[in-house]
Amino acid sequence: MSAMTNAWTVTPEASDSSVALDLWRAYYTEVSDRWFQVHEGRDTPVDELEREVIASNDHGTLAPPAGMLLVGRYGSAPMGTAGVHLLNYQGAAGAEPTEPAAELKRVFVLKEARGTGGGPALLTAAEDAARALGARIMLLDTRSDLAEAWSLYERNGYERTVPHNHDPYAERWYRKRL
């Protein structure tokens, strides 16, 4: 499975590869620093960042057979990630089970590659991966301060919805029929 947009190539990657870990460290640094700047007026302390990277290690959920990690390369350089994993989604609270769903995780493009089409390329590839895993609905959560992320989702057909998880940092939830 490969998607190409301009100079972007998006392909599956082992979730524990050094490429994936380097991109995730950049992702966690940026999103954590944004949160700390808003709430505490400082960047994330290095030891706290390392604890968060370790505590948030759900990399195994982004591996076959029920998940996939994708790495986007701009030219040949790894510049972004997107992950999907299947969920046991029950729909609205108390509702009967609905169609198979996947959750979109860690869509991220390094600052130096933003504006080059990486976000849409990663999002398209993630939706294709979710369909290949059998999902018919894509769910995701994000924070309000990550305007680039939720703006990307809204431009690509995602609609705000009720929470599907209890993530303490999530402030906005979205879904899209695949």
Coordinates of C-alpha atoms in Angstrom, one line a residue:
M1 CA 0.0 0.0 0.0
S2 CA 1.5 3.3 -1.1
A3 CA 0.1 6.7 -1.7
M4 CA 1.9 9.4 -3.7
T5 CA 1.1 13.1 -3.7
N6 CA 3.6 15.4 -5.4
A7 CA 6.9 14.5 -3.8
W8 CA 5.3 12.7 -0.9
T9 CA 5.5 8.9 -0.6
V10 CA 3.6 7.2 2.2
T11 CA 4.4 3.6 3.1
P12 CA 3.9 1.2 6.0
E13 CA 6.7 1.3 8.7
A14 CA 7.4 -0.9 11.7
S15 CA 6.1 0.9 14.7
D16 CA 9.3 0.3 16.6
S17 CA 11.7 1.3 13.9
S18 CA 14.2 4.0 14.5
V19 CA 12.5 6.2 11.9
A20 CA 9.2 5.9 13.7
L21 CA 10.7 6.6 17.1
D22 CA 12.5 9.7 15.8
L23 CA 9.4 11.1 14.3
W24 CA 7.3 10.3 17.4
R25 CA 9.9 12.1 19.6
A26 CA 9.5 15.2 17.4
Y27 CA 5.7 14.8 17.6
Y28 CA 5.6 14.5 21.4
T29 CA 8.1 17.4 21.8
E30 CA 5.9 19.7 19.7
V31 CA 2.5 18.8 21.1
S32 CA 3.8 18.6 24.7
D33 CA 5.6 22.0 24.4
R34 CA 2.5 23.6 23.0
W35 CA 0.4 22.3 26.0
F36 CA 3.1 23.4 28.5
Q37 CA 3.4 26.9 26.9
V38 CA -0.3 27.5 27.1
H39 CA -0.8 26.1 30.6
E40 CA 2.5 26.7 32.4
G41 CA 4.4 29.2 30.2
R42 CA 7.4 26.9 29.6
D43 CA 8.6 24.1 27.4
T44 CA 8.3 20.5 28.5
P45 CA 11.2 19.4 30.8
V46 CA 13.3 16.8 29.1
D47 CA 12.7 14.2 31.8
E48 CA 9.0 14.8 31.7
L49 CA 9.0 14.4 27.9
E50 CA 10.8 11.1 28.1
R51 CA 8.3 9.8 30.7
E52 CA 5.5 10.9 28.3
V53 CA 7.1 9.1 25.3
I54 CA 7.4 6.0 27.4
A55 CA 3.9 6.3 29.0
S56 CA 2.2 6.8 25.7
N57 CA 3.9 3.9 24.1
D58 CA 1.0 2.2 22.4
H59 CA 3.1 1.5 19.3
G60 CA 1.9 -2.1 19.3
T61 CA -1.6 -1.0 18.5
L62 CA -0.3 0.5 15.2
A63 CA 1.0 -2.9 13.9
P64 CA -0.7 -5.7 12.0
P65 CA -3.1 -7.4 12.2
A66 CA -5.3 -4.7 13.7
G67 CA -3.3 -1.6 13.0
M68 CA -0.8 0.1 10.8
L69 CA 1.8 2.8 11.1
L70 CA 2.5 4.9 8.0
V71 CA 5.6 7.1 7.4
G72 CA 5.5 9.9 4.9
R73 CA 8.7 10.8 3.1
Y74 CA 9.2 14.1 1.3
G75 CA 11.7 13.2 -1.4
S76 CA 13.5 10.5 0.5
A77 CA 13.5 12.0 4.0
P78 CA 11.1 10.8 6.6
M79 CA 8.9 13.8 7.4
G80 CA 5.7 12.6 8.9
T81 CA 3.5 9.8 10.4
A82 CA 0.0 8.6 10.6
G83 CA -1.3 5.5 12.4
V84 CA -4.6 3.6 12.4
H85 CA -5.9 0.8 14.6
L86 CA -9.2 -1.0 14.7
L87 CA -11.5 -0.2 17.6
N88 CA -14.3 -2.1 19.3
Y89 CA -16.6 0.9 18.6
Q90 CA -20.0 0.9 20.2
G91 CA -21.4 4.1 18.7
A92 CA -23.1 6.5 21.1
A93 CA -23.3 5.5 24.7
G94 CA -25.5 2.5 25.2
A95 CA -26.1 2.0 21.4
E96 CA -25.9 -1.3 19.6
P97 CA -22.5 -2.0 18.0
T98 CA -22.1 -0.1 14.7
E99 CA -19.9 -0.7 11.7
P100 CA -16.3 -1.6 12.2
A101 CA -14.3 1.5 13.1
A102 CA -10.6 2.5 13.2
E103 CA -9.0 5.3 15.1
L104 CA -6.6 7.8 13.5
K105 CA -3.5 8.4 15.6
R106 CA -0.4 10.6 15.5
V107 CA -0.9 12.5 12.2
F108 CA 2.2 14.7 12.2
V109 CA 4.4 16.5 9.7
L110 CA 7.7 18.0 10.7
K111 CA 7.7 21.8 10.6
E112 CA 10.2 22.0 7.7
A113 CA 7.8 20.0 5.5
R114 CA 4.5 21.7 6.3
G115 CA 2.7 23.2 3.5
T116 CA 4.0 20.7 1.0
G117 CA 1.0 18.3 0.9
G118 CA 2.1 15.9 3.6
G119 CA -0.9 16.2 5.8
P120 CA -3.4 15.3 3.1
A121 CA -1.1 12.6 1.7
L122 CA -0.8 10.9 5.2
L123 CA -4.6 11.3 5.8
T124 CA -5.5 9.7 2.5
A125 CA -3.1 6.8 3.1
A126 CA -4.4 6.3 6.6
E127 CA -8.0 6.2 5.4
D128 CA -6.9 3.6 2.7
A129 CA -5.2 1.6 5.4
A130 CA -8.2 1.7 7.7
R131 CA -10.4 0.4 4.8
A132 CA -7.9 -2.4 4.1
L133 CA -8.2 -3.4 7.8
G134 CA -12.0 -3.6 7.4
A135 CA -13.0 -0.3 9.0
R136 CA -16.0 1.7 7.6
I137 CA -15.7 4.6 10.0
M138 CA -12.7 6.6 11.1
L139 CA -12.6 8.2 14.5
L140 CA -10.1 10.6 16.0
D141 CA -9.5 13.0 18.8
T142 CA -7.4 16.1 19.1
R143 CA -6.8 19.1 21.2
S144 CA -8.3 22.6 20.6
D145 CA -4.8 24.2 20.3
L146 CA -3.8 21.8 17.5
A147 CA -5.6 24.0 15.0
E148 CA -3.6 22.7 12.0
A149 CA -4.8 19.2 12.8
W150 CA -8.5 19.8 13.2
S151 CA -8.5 22.2 10.3
L152 CA -7.0 19.4 8.1
Y153 CA -9.7 16.9 9.3
E154 CA -12.5 19.3 8.7
R155 CA -11.3 20.2 5.2
N156 CA -11.2 16.5 4.4
G157 CA -14.8 15.6 5.5
Y158 CA -14.4 14.8 9.2
E159 CA -17.4 15.9 11.3
R160 CA -17.3 16.8 15.0
T161 CA -19.0 14.1 17.1
V162 CA -19.4 13.0 20.7
P163 CA -16.4 11.6 22.6
H164 CA -15.5 8.0 21.7
N165 CA -12.8 7.8 24.4
H166 CA -11.8 9.3 27.8
D167 CA -8.4 10.7 26.8
P168 CA -7.6 13.4 29.3
Y169 CA -6.0 15.7 26.7
A170 CA -8.7 15.3 24.0
E171 CA -11.0 18.3 23.5
R172 CA -12.4 17.6 20.0
W173 CA -13.7 14.3 18.5
Y174 CA -14.3 13.6 14.9
R175 CA -15.6 10.9 12.6
K176 CA -15.8 10.2 8.9
R177 CA -17.5 7.4 7.0
L178 CA -14.9 5.7 4.9

